[in-house]
Each structure stands twice: as C-alpha cells, then as structure tokens.
C-alpha cells in the first residue's frame, strides 16, 4: 500500500533528510516530523557567538565566532551530503580545506610515552622521514607494522563473522599498533573503546580489504576497486558541479557551520505544503492498529496520530521505550550509547613575535593509555583536541582569536563529567601543547549525554534480524528504523539512510 500519511520520528539529521527525500518520493503523502526538542537538528548544533577581547594595543574588540557542539567538518566522499548541498542550493556557503593545506596534512597524536605530540605521516614518503631509531618512535611503529603485515599469514579464525576493532588490528598489526592507532581513530569518530566496537559495523572496508587481500589488509587496500563516479552505482546522485569543487578538498564545512545543512532542511520542510513540523513534541507511545492498517502515535500533546507509515530515526533505546511488550522489537537495547563533553575554547591570538598556541594542523587525538581507562594517566578523559582555527577560521569575523575544541569522556566513564574543571583542562592542554595557554576569552561546555551508539560485536547481524522482524506481521514493512543507531554514525551515513527511507514502499 502506498503511504498516504507518514510520521517521521526524530528531527535530527536523519529525520530531516528522510522527510526531505520522502517529499520527493511521495509527493501526495502527508508527512509529519516529530521532534522532542523545540530546536530541530539533534546533535548538529552550530552557534555563532560574540566574544570580547583586548587587542595587542590594549583596546577592547569584539569578534563573532562559530562554535560547534557536534559535527564540525565533513569529508567530501559522502555523495549523499553533496547531493543535499546541491539540491538545497548551499554551494555558495561552503568552506573547503584543500588537501595541500596544513590543516589537511598535519594531524597529531598525543602520546606521552612517545615524547608528547607526534605528527602522523600524511604521505607514504613521510613514513620514512618520520621513522627514527628510537624504539618509541611513531613513524617506526607505523612503518614496521604496515610493512610486515602483507607477509603475515592469514590469521582470521574460520567462521568468524565479526570481532572488535582492537582484536582485528592486533591480529594483523600488533597490540601496540592497535592501542596507539586504532584506539585514537575510534576515539575520534566514536568516542568509544576499540576493544568493544564492532569492526564490521564501524570499518566494513577493512573487513572487506582483508578478504580481498587473501588475508592481508594492506594488500586488500592496494587492490581497492576504483571509486564510483556520480553517474554510476545502484542510484546516481545529483551533484551539479560539486564533484569538481571537491576534487582537491580534504574536509569542508559551511560559513555558519554544519547547522547550515539542518537549518536549510528545516526551512525547506516548513515551506512544503504537505509537511507538518512538530518541534517540541515528544512521541510517548506507538501502537499498531491492524484492522485499519494504521499506526497509533501518542504525542506529548496528548494527541493520537494515525499515520499509515512510520520512519523512526530515534536513538534505539528511545524507540524501545515507546513500544508495548506485545510489539517489542529485538535488539533495540543491545548497544550502549556513549557520552561526550565538548569544550569550545576561544583565546586571544598571541602577537606574531611569540610562539603560536598550537602547531598548524587539524588537531590531535589521544590514544588509550597503556594502563587503560580507569586510572590517573589521563584523569580528565581527554579524547582529542581540534584546532578549529586552522581549518574553519573563515567562519569567524576576525583572525585575532584562536578557537579550539576539546572532546572528553566516552570510555573514560569514571571521569566526573559533565563537570569540567576549566583550569585543570587548560593546564592539561598546556602540557600537551608544550606551552602555557593564555586565559581564554570564552569557554563553552556542552555535555552530550548518550550521543553516539557503540556498535558492539555482532551489530550487523542484529540489525539484519531487526529488519526481518519489521518486514513481517504485524509491521509488514510499514515502519522503517534508521538513523545513527542502525547503520553508521557519520553525517554521510545519516543522510544516506534518510535518502533511502521508504524506498520499498509502493
Ligand atoms: C559531539 C559529536 C561530534 C560529532 N562529530 C561528527 C563529525 O565531525 N562528522 C560526522 O560525520 N559525524 C559526527 N558526529 C555524528 C553525527 O553528528 C550524528 O551521528 C548525527 O547527527 C545523528 O543524527 P540522527 O538524526 O541519527 O540522531 P539525533 O541527532 O540523535 O536525532 C534524533 C532526534 O530525535 C529526537 N527525539 C528523541 N526522542 C524523541 C521522542 N520520543 N519523540 C520525538 N523526538 C525524539 C531528538 O530530540 C533528536 O533531535 C558527531 C556526533 C557528536 C555527538
């Protein structure tokens, strides 16, 4: 049955993208988007704020800066996001970071036992220049493990169909390599413990590379099939000239931050005659009315809505709480959700005669300490720090200020988050950066509770089972469950999932 009325639960990036594409796929259906918060956008949150500072001549000045509490830069490989930018006419608001820039080339890890801030190689040749004689040398560790991996015998256990990121990396590259590189990567994307995260769900391309390389991940990566262009593949994307614009781009954002995307979606949906946007309306319950082939949604406004089809983009544990035992869906509470505290810091830029606040580059990540998360070696639970001014300074009205963002928490659950002691944080960052940081002109702390799903081992299989149940009675395919909790946490994954919503409804 073709949908006549569709309810989209959740107005974050996935829900907004789903509603956008549903208006195109079902132009005559009525679409309602319900979002618990009055503000749409979910974890995407960009704020332009005014900061006051004293310039080098001792005069008071103001600057407007964009601060992100959620995603801050995007990679151009997600074609679904590029398509949205094209369709929403946002190209003129893009800010791109070229692959040749310092922000693209210089990424660091902070590893105290390797001497502090270590630059990661940005090109194969760097592996040789960064590799030094010391045993505790990051280039040497990278080079030796990567060079040896293709000669290591195939060591995937027969019948294994998923494992943790740490187990996989340890198996192929060694435990120290995994602790340093894999844990840092996982901190940067998932704010999670690589020993708990499913490799197949989080990094499926590495799983496939091992298969393609007959047991060697490196060989599999080198054999990689050429990327699809916009006109190829199961569904082509409308990209305008964005594919060209993005050719030499490492990452990008917008003049007013990533919120530009969600704000434009909200504007489009509010203006669409078939769409009703319910901000500040929480869904409290969901039932199925089999006789009428309808759902019953109970809202916080104590109304009952009767859509024929539903797209849930809610965090899975929230969807679980809406369902009565008679219609409970499997696996909705199988994954924990991690919490992250984001601290935006704005400093006055030091005069050119003194040393900069940080090296030119994207920022740094902090790997899992050798003695794990539950001790004092990283007592504030710092996961990483982004040097925002290196990549997105053009968002701000003045270059007299420097902005940085620190991420804390995740697997360091024992840290007393969300209470961040700012002077302790500044002192810790000063140690990392090897210089005393000045007094910031602005500190903004935001605690994002349960914001990123931690796909535990077996997640793909569980989601397959969930889809199977949704395809059978009493759901019969009329409800889809998508969003960060299901098939990818990145902005690209969320938009792609929204783009596919309702694909099998006819
Ligand atoms: C700190 C942080 C940094 C990140 N950085 C990046 C990055 O740099 N790059 C990148 O690609 N990705 C990044 N991500 C990931 C990405 O931003 C998220 O995965 C994505 O925004 C999730 O979107 P969503 O719509 O699936 O979920 P959500 O944003 O969680 O949206 C769900 C919505 O549902 C609403 N809701 C909840 N319960 C109910 C209910 N009962 N009734 C109605 N509505 C309800 C909520 O109010 C919310 O608006 C980051 C995430 C975080 C938290």
Coordinates of C-alpha atoms and ligand atoms in Angstrom, one line a residue:
X1 CA 0.0 0.0 0.0
X2 CA 1.4 3.4 -1.0
X3 CA 1.7 5.7 2.0
X4 CA -0.9 8.4 2.4
X5 CA 0.5 9.7 5.7
X6 CA 4.0 9.3 7.0
X7 CA 5.3 10.1 10.5
X8 CA 9.0 10.7 10.8
X9 CA 10.0 10.3 14.5
X10 CA 13.0 12.5 15.3
X11 CA 14.1 15.7 13.7
X12 CA 17.9 15.3 13.8
X13 CA 19.9 15.0 10.6
X14 CA 18.5 11.6 9.7
X15 CA 14.8 12.5 10.3
X16 CA 15.2 15.8 8.4
X17 CA 16.9 14.1 5.5
X18 CA 14.3 11.4 5.4
X19 CA 11.5 13.9 5.4
X20 CA 13.2 15.8 2.5
X21 CA 13.5 12.7 0.3
X22 CA 10.1 11.4 1.2
X23 CA 8.5 14.6 -0.1
X24 CA 10.2 13.8 -3.4
X25 CA 9.3 10.1 -3.4
X26 CA 5.7 10.5 -2.3
X27 CA 4.6 14.0 -3.5
X28 CA 1.0 13.5 -2.4
X29 CA 1.5 11.9 1.0
X30 CA 1.2 14.0 4.2
X31 CA 4.4 13.9 6.2
X32 CA 4.7 14.9 9.8
X33 CA 8.1 15.3 11.6
X34 CA 8.0 14.9 15.4
X35 CA 11.0 16.2 17.4
X36 CA 11.2 16.1 21.2
X37 CA 13.3 19.3 21.4
X38 CA 11.8 22.5 20.1
X39 CA 15.0 23.0 18.1
X40 CA 15.4 20.7 15.1
X41 CA 18.9 19.3 14.2
X42 CA 19.6 16.7 17.0
X43 CA 23.4 16.5 17.7
X44 CA 24.1 19.0 14.9
X45 CA 24.4 22.3 16.7
X46 CA 26.3 25.3 15.4
X47 CA 26.1 28.6 17.3
X48 CA 27.5 32.0 16.3
X49 CA 28.6 33.8 19.4
X50 CA 30.2 37.2 20.1
X51 CA 33.4 37.3 22.1
X52 CA 35.1 40.3 23.5
X53 CA 38.9 40.6 23.9
X54 CA 41.6 43.1 24.3
X55 CA 43.8 43.6 21.2
X56 CA 47.6 43.9 21.2
X57 CA 47.3 47.7 21.7
X58 CA 45.2 47.2 24.8
X59 CA 41.9 48.3 23.1
X60 CA 38.7 46.3 23.6
X61 CA 37.4 44.5 20.4
X62 CA 34.7 42.0 19.5
X63 CA 34.6 39.1 17.2
X64 CA 31.8 36.7 16.0
X65 CA 32.9 33.1 16.0
X66 CA 31.1 29.9 15.0
X67 CA 31.2 27.1 17.7
X68 CA 30.2 23.5 17.0
X69 CA 28.9 21.2 19.7
X70 CA 28.5 18.3 17.3
X71 CA 30.0 17.5 13.9
X72 CA 32.4 20.3 12.7
X73 CA 33.9 19.2 9.4
X74 CA 32.8 16.7 6.7
X75 CA 34.7 14.6 4.2
X76 CA 33.7 15.0 0.6
X77 CA 33.4 11.2 0.0
X78 CA 29.8 11.1 1.2
X79 CA 27.9 11.8 -2.0
X80 CA 24.5 11.9 -0.3
X81 CA 25.6 15.0 1.6
X82 CA 27.0 16.6 -1.5
X83 CA 23.6 15.9 -3.2
X84 CA 21.7 17.6 -0.4
X85 CA 24.0 20.6 -0.6
X86 CA 23.3 20.8 -4.3
X87 CA 19.6 20.3 -4.1
X88 CA 19.3 22.8 -1.2
X89 CA 21.4 25.4 -3.1
X90 CA 24.1 25.7 -0.4
X91 CA 27.2 25.5 -2.6
X92 CA 27.9 29.3 -2.1
X93 CA 28.1 28.8 1.7
X94 CA 30.7 26.1 1.6
X95 CA 34.1 26.5 3.2
X96 CA 36.6 24.0 1.9
X97 CA 40.0 22.9 3.2
X98 CA 42.4 22.0 0.4
X99 CA 44.3 18.7 0.6
X100 CA 47.6 20.7 0.4
X101 CA 46.8 22.8 3.5
X102 CA 48.5 22.4 6.9
X103 CA 45.1 21.5 8.3
X104 CA 44.8 18.6 5.9
X105 CA 48.4 17.4 6.1
X106 CA 49.2 17.8 9.8
X107 CA 47.4 15.5 12.2
X108 CA 48.8 14.6 15.5
X109 CA 48.6 12.1 18.3
X110 CA 49.4 13.0 21.9
X111 CA 51.3 10.0 23.3
X112 CA 53.2 10.9 26.5
X113 CA 55.3 7.7 26.4
X114 CA 56.4 8.6 22.8
X115 CA 57.5 12.1 23.8
X116 CA 54.2 14.0 23.5
X117 CA 52.7 15.4 20.3
X118 CA 53.7 13.2 17.3
X119 CA 52.8 14.2 13.8
X120 CA 51.2 11.4 11.7
X121 CA 52.5 10.8 8.2
X122 CA 50.4 12.4 5.5
X123 CA 52.0 10.6 2.6
X124 CA 53.9 7.3 2.1
X125 CA 57.3 9.1 2.0
X126 CA 56.6 10.6 5.4
X127 CA 56.8 7.1 6.8
X128 CA 60.5 7.1 6.1
X129 CA 61.3 10.7 7.2
X130 CA 59.3 10.3 10.5
X131 CA 60.7 6.9 11.3
X132 CA 63.6 7.4 13.7
X133 CA 65.9 5.0 15.5
X134 CA 64.2 5.2 18.9
X135 CA 62.0 2.2 19.9
X136 CA 59.3 4.7 20.9
X137 CA 59.0 6.3 17.5
X138 CA 55.6 6.6 15.9
X139 CA 56.9 6.6 12.3
X140 CA 58.9 3.5 13.0
X141 CA 56.0 1.7 14.7
X142 CA 53.7 2.6 11.7
X143 CA 56.2 1.6 9.1
X144 CA 57.4 -1.6 10.6
X145 CA 53.9 -3.0 11.3
X146 CA 52.5 -1.9 7.9
X147 CA 55.5 -3.3 6.0
X148 CA 55.3 -6.6 7.8
X149 CA 51.5 -7.1 7.5
X150 CA 51.4 -8.5 3.9
X151 CA 53.9 -11.2 4.9
X152 CA 52.0 -12.3 7.9
X153 CA 50.0 -15.5 7.3
X154 CA 46.2 -15.3 7.1
X155 CA 45.0 -15.5 10.7
X156 CA 41.3 -15.0 10.7
X157 CA 39.6 -17.8 12.6
X158 CA 37.4 -20.0 10.4
X159 CA 33.8 -19.0 10.7
X160 CA 34.5 -15.7 12.4
X161 CA 31.9 -13.2 11.2
X162 CA 32.8 -10.1 13.4
X163 CA 35.3 -9.1 16.0
X164 CA 36.2 -5.9 17.9
X165 CA 38.3 -3.3 16.1
X166 CA 41.1 -3.9 18.7
X167 CA 41.1 -7.7 18.1
X168 CA 41.2 -7.2 14.3
X169 CA 44.1 -4.6 14.4
X170 CA 46.0 -6.6 17.0
X171 CA 45.7 -9.7 14.8
X172 CA 47.1 -8.0 11.7
X173 CA 49.3 -5.2 13.0
X174 CA 50.2 -6.0 16.7
X175 CA 48.9 -4.9 20.0
X176 CA 50.9 -1.7 20.4
X177 CA 49.9 -0.6 16.9
X178 CA 46.3 -1.2 17.7
X179 CA 46.5 0.6 21.1
X180 CA 48.0 3.7 19.5
X181 CA 46.4 4.0 16.1
X182 CA 43.1 2.1 16.3
X183 CA 42.1 3.4 19.7
X184 CA 42.9 7.0 18.6
X185 CA 40.8 6.6 15.4
X186 CA 37.9 5.2 17.4
X187 CA 38.2 8.0 20.0
X188 CA 38.0 10.5 17.1
X189 CA 34.9 9.0 15.4
X190 CA 33.0 7.0 18.1
X191 CA 34.4 8.3 21.4
X192 CA 34.5 4.6 22.3
X193 CA 36.7 1.8 23.4
X194 CA 38.1 0.0 20.3
X195 CA 38.0 -3.2 22.4
X196 CA 34.2 -3.1 22.4
X197 CA 33.4 -1.7 18.9
X198 CA 32.4 -4.0 16.1
X199 CA 34.9 -3.8 13.2
X200 CA 32.4 -4.9 10.6
X201 CA 29.9 -2.2 11.6
X202 CA 32.4 0.6 12.2
X203 CA 35.0 -0.1 9.4
X204 CA 33.5 -2.5 7.0
X205 CA 36.0 -1.6 4.3
X206 CA 38.8 -3.0 6.4
X207 CA 37.0 -6.3 6.9
X208 CA 36.5 -6.4 3.1
X209 CA 40.1 -5.5 2.4
X210 CA 41.3 -8.5 4.4
X211 CA 39.1 -10.7 2.3
X212 CA 40.2 -9.1 -1.0
X213 CA 43.9 -9.3 0.0
X214 CA 43.6 -13.0 0.8
X215 CA 44.3 -12.4 4.5
X216 CA 46.3 -9.2 4.2
X217 CA 44.6 -5.9 4.9
X218 CA 47.4 -3.9 3.2
X219 CA 47.3 -6.0 0.0
X220 CA 43.5 -5.6 0.0
X221 CA 43.7 -1.9 0.3
X222 CA 46.2 -1.7 -2.5
X223 CA 43.9 -3.7 -4.7
X224 CA 41.0 -1.4 -4.0
X225 CA 38.4 -1.2 -6.8
X226 CA 38.2 2.3 -8.4
X227 CA 35.7 4.7 -6.8
X228 CA 32.3 5.1 -8.4
X229 CA 31.5 8.4 -10.1
X230 CA 28.2 10.2 -9.7
X231 CA 26.6 8.6 -12.6
X232 CA 27.4 5.0 -11.6
X233 CA 26.2 2.6 -9.0
X234 CA 22.7 1.5 -8.0
X235 CA 21.4 5.0 -7.6
X236 CA 23.1 8.0 -9.1
X237 CA 23.4 11.3 -7.2
X238 CA 22.5 14.8 -8.4
X239 CA 25.8 16.6 -7.6
X240 CA 25.8 19.6 -10.0
X241 CA 29.4 20.7 -10.2
X242 CA 30.2 19.7 -6.6
X243 CA 32.2 16.7 -7.7
X244 CA 34.6 19.1 -9.3
X245 CA 34.5 21.6 -6.4
X246 CA 35.5 18.8 -4.1
X247 CA 38.3 17.2 -6.2
X248 CA 41.2 18.6 -4.1
X249 CA 39.3 19.1 -0.8
X250 CA 40.3 17.3 2.4
X251 CA 37.3 18.4 4.5
X252 CA 34.7 21.1 4.4
X253 CA 32.1 22.9 6.4
X254 CA 29.9 26.0 5.9
X255 CA 30.4 29.7 6.7
X256 CA 27.8 29.3 9.5
X257 CA 28.8 25.8 10.5
X258 CA 27.3 22.4 9.9
X259 CA 23.9 23.7 11.2
X260 CA 23.6 25.3 7.7
X261 CA 22.5 21.9 6.4
X262 CA 19.9 21.2 9.1
X263 CA 18.6 24.8 9.0
X264 CA 18.2 24.6 5.2
X265 CA 16.3 21.3 5.6
X266 CA 14.0 22.8 8.2
X267 CA 13.3 25.8 6.0
X268 CA 12.5 23.6 3.0
X269 CA 10.2 21.3 5.1
X270 CA 8.4 24.2 6.8
X271 CA 7.7 25.7 3.4
X272 CA 6.5 22.4 1.9
X273 CA 2.6 22.3 1.7
X274 CA 2.5 18.6 2.6
X275 CA 4.8 18.7 5.6
X276 CA 3.9 19.4 9.3
X277 CA 6.8 20.1 11.6
X278 CA 6.2 19.4 15.2
X279 CA 9.1 20.8 17.2
X280 CA 8.9 20.3 21.0
X281 CA 6.5 17.3 20.6
X282 CA 7.7 14.0 22.0
X283 CA 6.3 10.7 20.9
X284 CA 5.3 8.9 24.1
X285 CA 3.9 5.6 22.7
X286 CA 3.5 3.7 19.4
X287 CA 0.9 1.0 18.8
X288 CA -0.3 -0.8 15.7
X289 CA -3.9 -0.8 14.7
X290 CA -4.0 -3.9 12.5
X291 CA -7.6 -3.5 11.3
X292 CA -7.2 0.0 10.0
X293 CA -3.6 -0.7 8.7
X294 CA -2.6 2.3 10.7
X295 CA -0.2 3.1 13.5
X296 CA -1.3 5.0 16.6
X297 CA 1.2 7.5 17.9
X298 CA 0.6 9.1 21.2
X299 CA 2.3 12.5 21.5
X300 CA 3.3 14.6 24.5
X301 CA 0.5 17.0 23.4
X302 CA -1.8 14.1 24.3
X303 CA -3.0 13.7 20.7
X304 CA -3.2 10.4 18.9
X305 CA -1.9 10.4 15.3
X306 CA -2.8 7.7 12.8
X307 CA -0.1 7.5 10.1
X308 CA -0.1 4.7 7.6
X309 CA 3.7 4.5 7.6
X310 CA 6.4 5.4 10.1
X311 CA 10.1 6.2 9.8
X312 CA 11.8 6.1 13.2
X313 CA 15.1 7.9 13.5
X314 CA 15.2 7.9 17.3
X315 CA 18.1 6.5 19.3
X316 CA 17.2 2.8 19.5
X317 CA 16.8 2.8 23.3
X318 CA 14.2 5.6 23.0
X319 CA 12.2 3.7 20.4
X320 CA 12.3 0.7 22.7
X321 CA 10.7 2.7 25.5
X322 CA 7.7 3.6 23.2
X323 CA 6.7 0.1 22.4
X324 CA 4.3 -2.1 24.4
X325 CA 5.5 -5.6 25.3
X326 CA 3.2 -7.0 22.6
X327 CA 5.1 -5.4 19.8
X328 CA 8.6 -5.2 21.3
X329 CA 11.3 -5.2 18.6
X330 CA 14.5 -7.2 19.1
X331 CA 18.0 -5.7 19.9
X332 CA 17.0 -2.1 20.5
X333 CA 18.8 -2.1 23.8
X334 CA 21.8 -4.2 22.7
X335 CA 24.2 -1.3 22.3
X336 CA 25.3 1.3 24.9
X337 CA 25.4 4.9 23.8
X338 CA 28.5 6.9 24.7
X339 CA 28.5 10.4 26.2
X340 CA 30.9 13.2 25.2
X341 CA 31.6 16.5 26.7
X342 CA 32.6 19.1 24.2
X343 CA 34.5 22.2 25.3
X344 CA 34.9 25.1 22.9
X345 CA 37.7 27.4 23.8
X346 CA 38.4 30.8 22.3
X347 CA 41.8 32.5 23.0
X348 CA 43.2 35.9 22.0
X349 CA 45.8 35.2 19.3
X350 CA 49.3 35.8 20.6
X351 CA 51.4 38.5 18.8
X352 CA 53.4 37.2 15.8
X353 CA 56.6 37.7 17.9
X354 CA 55.6 34.9 20.3
X355 CA 55.0 31.3 19.5
X356 CA 51.6 30.2 18.3
X357 CA 49.2 28.4 20.6
X358 CA 49.4 25.2 18.6
X359 CA 51.2 23.7 15.7
X360 CA 49.5 24.3 12.3
X361 CA 47.3 21.3 11.7
X362 CA 43.9 19.7 12.1
X363 CA 44.4 18.8 15.8
X364 CA 45.3 15.7 17.8
X365 CA 43.8 12.6 19.3
X366 CA 44.9 10.8 22.5
X367 CA 45.1 7.0 22.3
X368 CA 44.1 4.7 25.1
X369 CA 46.7 4.9 27.9
X370 CA 48.8 1.8 28.3
X371 CA 47.2 1.0 31.6
X372 CA 43.6 1.5 30.4
X373 CA 40.9 4.0 31.1
X374 CA 40.3 3.5 34.8
X375 CA 43.4 5.2 36.3
X376 CA 45.0 8.6 36.6
X377 CA 47.2 8.7 33.5
X378 CA 44.5 10.8 31.6
X379 CA 42.4 11.8 34.5
X380 CA 40.3 14.4 32.6
X381 CA 39.5 11.8 30.0
X382 CA 40.6 13.9 27.0
X383 CA 39.9 12.1 23.7
X384 CA 41.3 14.8 21.4
X385 CA 41.5 18.4 20.5
X386 CA 40.6 20.1 17.2
X387 CA 42.5 23.2 16.1
X388 CA 39.4 24.8 14.6
X389 CA 41.1 28.0 13.5
X390 CA 43.4 26.0 11.2
X391 CA 40.5 24.7 9.1
X392 CA 37.5 26.9 9.7
X393 CA 38.9 30.3 10.6
X394 CA 36.9 31.9 7.7
X395 CA 33.7 31.3 9.7
X396 CA 34.8 33.9 12.2
X397 CA 34.8 37.7 11.8
X398 CA 38.3 38.2 13.0
X399 CA 41.6 36.3 13.0
X400 CA 42.6 37.9 16.2
X401 CA 41.2 35.0 18.1
X402 CA 42.1 31.3 18.0
X403 CA 39.4 28.6 18.6
X404 CA 40.0 25.0 19.7
X405 CA 37.6 22.3 20.7
X406 CA 38.3 19.6 23.2
X407 CA 36.4 16.3 23.4
X408 CA 36.3 14.4 26.8
X409 CA 34.5 11.4 28.2
X410 CA 33.5 8.4 26.1
X411 CA 35.2 5.3 27.6
X412 CA 36.6 7.4 30.5
X413 CA 33.2 6.9 32.1
X414 CA 34.6 7.3 35.6
X415 CA 35.6 10.9 34.9
X416 CA 33.4 13.3 36.8
X417 CA 31.7 14.5 33.7
X418 CA 29.9 16.8 32.8
X419 CA 31.6 19.0 35.5
X420 CA 34.8 20.1 33.7
X421 CA 37.3 22.0 35.8
X422 CA 38.4 24.5 33.2
X423 CA 41.7 25.4 34.9
X424 CA 42.7 21.7 35.1
X425 CA 41.8 21.4 31.5
X426 CA 43.9 24.4 30.5
X427 CA 46.8 23.1 32.4
X428 CA 46.5 19.6 30.8
X429 CA 46.2 21.2 27.3
X430 CA 49.3 23.3 28.1
X431 CA 51.2 20.2 28.9
X432 CA 50.0 18.6 25.6
X433 CA 51.0 21.6 23.5
X434 CA 54.2 22.3 25.3
X435 CA 53.4 25.9 26.1
X436 CA 51.3 27.8 28.6
X437 CA 48.0 28.7 27.2
X438 CA 46.6 32.3 28.0
X439 CA 43.3 32.9 29.7
X440 CA 40.5 32.1 27.2
X441 CA 38.1 34.8 26.3
X442 CA 35.3 32.2 26.0
X443 CA 34.7 28.7 27.3
X444 CA 31.6 26.8 26.4
X445 CA 31.0 23.4 27.8
X446 CA 28.3 21.1 26.5
X447 CA 27.7 17.6 27.8
X448 CA 26.2 15.4 25.1
X449 CA 24.5 12.6 27.0
X450 CA 24.2 9.2 25.2
X451 CA 25.0 10.8 21.9
X452 CA 26.9 8.1 19.9
X453 CA 25.9 4.5 19.6
X454 CA 28.6 2.0 20.4
X455 CA 28.1 -0.8 17.9
X456 CA 29.1 -3.9 19.8
X457 CA 30.3 -7.0 18.1
X458 CA 27.5 -8.7 16.1
X459 CA 25.7 -5.4 15.4
X460 CA 25.2 -6.1 11.7
X461 CA 23.7 -9.4 12.3
X462 CA 21.3 -8.0 15.0
X463 CA 20.2 -5.2 12.6
X464 CA 19.5 -7.8 9.9
X465 CA 17.2 -9.6 12.4
X466 CA 15.5 -6.4 13.3
X467 CA 14.8 -5.7 9.6
X468 CA 13.5 -9.2 9.2
X469 CA 11.0 -8.7 12.1
X470 CA 9.9 -5.3 10.7
X471 CA 9.2 -6.9 7.3
X472 CA 6.8 -9.5 9.0
X473 CA 3.4 -9.3 10.7
X474 CA 2.3 -7.0 12.3
X475 CA 4.7 -4.4 10.9
X476 CA 4.6 -5.7 7.3
X477 CA 7.3 -3.3 6.2
X478 CA 5.3 -0.2 7.0
X479 CA 7.8 1.0 9.7
X480 CA 11.5 1.6 9.0
X481 CA 14.0 2.0 11.7
X482 CA 17.0 4.1 10.6
X483 CA 19.5 6.6 11.9
X484 CA 22.8 6.7 13.7
X485 CA 21.8 3.8 15.9
X486 CA 21.4 1.4 13.0
X487 CA 23.8 1.8 10.1
X488 CA 26.5 4.4 10.6
X489 CA 27.0 7.4 12.8
X490 CA 28.6 9.8 10.3
X491 CA 26.7 12.7 8.8
X492 CA 27.1 11.0 5.5
X493 CA 25.6 7.7 6.8
X494 CA 22.7 9.5 8.4
X495 CA 21.9 11.5 5.2
X496 CA 22.2 8.3 3.1
X497 CA 19.8 6.5 5.4
X498 CA 17.3 9.3 5.1
X499 CA 17.7 9.3 1.3
X500 CA 16.8 5.6 1.3
X501 CA 13.7 5.9 3.6
X502 CA 10.6 4.5 2.0
X503 CA 12.4 3.0 -0.9
X504 CA 10.4 -0.2 -0.8
X505 CA 7.0 1.3 -0.2
X506 CA 4.9 1.4 -3.2
Ligands
LIG1 C1 30.0 15.5 19.7 C2 29.7 14.9 18.3 C3 30.6 15.1 17.3 C4 30.4 14.5 16.0 N1 31.2 14.8 15.0 C5 31.0 14.3 13.8 C6 31.8 14.7 12.7 O1 32.7 15.5 12.8 N2 31.5 14.2 11.4 C7 30.4 13.3 11.3 O2 30.2 12.8 10.1 N3 29.6 13.0 12.3 C8 29.9 13.4 13.5 N4 29.0 13.1 14.6 C9 27.9 12.2 14.4 C10 26.6 12.8 13.8 O3 26.6 14.1 14.1 C11 25.4 12.1 14.4 O4 25.6 10.7 14.3 C12 24.1 12.5 13.7 O5 24.0 13.9 13.8 C13 23.0 11.7 14.3 O6 21.8 12.1 13.7 P1 20.4 11.4 13.9 O7 19.3 12.2 13.3 O8 20.5 10.0 13.5 O9 20.2 11.4 15.5 P2 19.9 12.5 16.5 O10 20.8 13.7 16.2 O11 20.1 11.9 17.9 O12 18.4 12.9 16.3 C14 17.4 12.3 17.0 C15 16.3 13.3 17.3 O13 15.2 12.6 17.9 C16 14.6 13.4 18.9 N5 13.9 12.6 19.8 C17 14.4 11.7 20.8 N6 13.4 11.1 21.4 C18 12.2 11.5 20.8 C19 10.9 11.2 21.0 N7 10.4 10.3 21.9 N8 9.9 11.8 20.2 C20 10.3 12.7 19.3 N9 11.6 13.0 19.1 C21 12.6 12.4 19.8 C22 15.8 14.2 19.5 O14 15.3 15.4 20.0 C23 16.7 14.4 18.3 O15 16.5 15.6 17.7 C24 29.2 13.7 15.8 C25 28.3 13.5 16.9 C26 28.6 14.1 18.1 C27 27.6 13.8 19.2

